[in-house]
Amino acid sequence: MSTHRLPPFPGPTTTPTTTPTGVRAGRSVSALICALAVGAATACAPSEGAVAPSQAAAVAPASPGAGASRSTTGAPGIGDPDFPSDGNGGYDVQHYDLRLSYDPSSRKLAGSATIEAKAAQDLTSFDLDLHGLTVSRVTVDGGAASFSRGKDELVIEPGKRISNGDRFAVTVDYSGVPEPMRDSANLGQYGFISTADGAFVTCEPNGAKTWFPSNDHPSDKATYDFQITVPEGLTAIANGEMAGTPQTRAGKTTFVWQEKHPMASYLATMTTGKFQIRTGTSDKGLPIYVAVADSFRGSLGQLLTQTGKITDYWSTVFGPYPFSSTGGVIDDYAAGYALENQTKPIYGGFSPEPAIIAHELAHQWFGDSLSIARWRDLWLNEGFATYAEWLWAEHTGQYTADSAFKRYYANATDSMWAYPPGAARADDLFSAAVYNRGAMTLHALRREIGDDKFFPLIRAWTDAHRYGNVTTQDFIALAERVSGKDLKGLFDAWLFQPKRPAPIT
Ligand SMILES: [Zn+2]
């Protein structure tokens, strides 16, 4: 996620006139868009290879099956202490098969979602997350199931008890006008947002439930099939790869997409509308899919070129690209933010400058391949993606990470000193502190252990936890192992203390 930002530096800025002005009151500003003078290219030493996942976290992260107990009732939350009702306990989703039809004129969504899961306890009832919408029918393994609705919960009682370890499939038929989530965390609205010609779908942190029943928490990742039907002339864009050619019949076109790599629910999308599409291949041979709303047609070529170039560069810094294609979408809905939807970051109503593309594509490693197990560790996404902006600036000779760090550090009264980024707050999740002080944490670490340890550490991190879930404690343990240093004091000062750390040497 990148909200639209104010440059932190008084110096010259490259912010183009096409950037959005839609920063809503109350939204945090974060990271930087700024050109400073001359930097050095980022050095990148070879990887030390895989490092085993580290010891258990001090605070247990949420995980599929959390909340399991001798009761046969699946818990209504997955165990995230800061988002207690998000996700659900008692099972682990393997796959979502979503068959969806959307009509922009009536704004009505009709869906049939089949969720394949594995039980983590005996279950006589379990929950899915679902916000609004009307459920008409639920089956479990083909047999009728009864169900009831609570606030954003769909409680399902299968016809017969599911045993711990069993695989089962639940199918939910539903329809209605989706209602987005509204401003619970700096964002205005998010989730499924209707637009004049379709829908803008960005779900961080918990908006997947506005359009499909789900275990809506990043600690339960799954693969996805999408079959999306829209009026002829519109395009439906989801994650991963398009399967076959879209089929048109009786004035409606069906698009089939498959995301074969595990994905957090908030990264799923079904953005629809009138789009100009272009496909291509990066210099390293990675397929690229870009789509822009008609009013951004002038940005189509540049989005394709920059996306390929930046993805290729990150694969030399962060390790192999984790997914089967890269891409990007510019919709004409003026969200004023961008989100790192898996394989296809989306830019809400603005033509992104390279720094923002660099941020969203860095998230394909940090957030999408490696997903946080609890929201308080969000700096593992946003601190890394913000640091990637600094690395991109170094690579392209705009300014150095060191100069960005120093400018932020020089402001002794910045509010981020009071907000320890290692404990992101549910009511101010996307705080600038999580972004900028998170990036500063990485720079302080780089200075402490040197480039010859720092870059191998980053590659070991993305390799050891590829497609998995991570915590801050995992990162600290790996950093200590790769560097051979005791780094607890450094991380404590930068991530967990509500004051400005001592200067780095
Ligand atoms: Zn971000």
Coordinates of N, CA and C and ligand atoms in Angstrom, one line a residue, residues 1-2 340 359 363 382 385 435, ligand 1:
M1 N 0.8 -1.2 0.0 CA 0.0 0.0 0.0 C 0.9 1.2 0.0
S2 N 0.6 2.1 -0.9 CA 1.2 3.5 -0.7 C 0.1 4.5 -0.8
E340 N -0.7 -3.2 -3.6 CA 0.2 -4.2 -4.2 C -0.5 -5.5 -4.5
H359 N 7.9 0.9 -5.2 CA 7.3 0.5 -3.9 C 6.3 -0.7 -4.1
H363 N 6.7 -4.9 -2.9 CA 5.7 -5.6 -2.1 C 5.5 -7.0 -2.7
E382 N 5.7 -2.5 4.8 CA 5.8 -1.1 4.4 C 7.2 -0.5 4.6
A385 N 9.1 -1.8 1.7 CA 8.7 -1.2 0.4 C 9.2 0.2 0.3
Y435 N 6.0 3.3 7.8 CA 6.7 3.4 6.5 C 8.1 3.9 6.7
Ligands
ZN1 ZN 3.1 -0.2 0.6

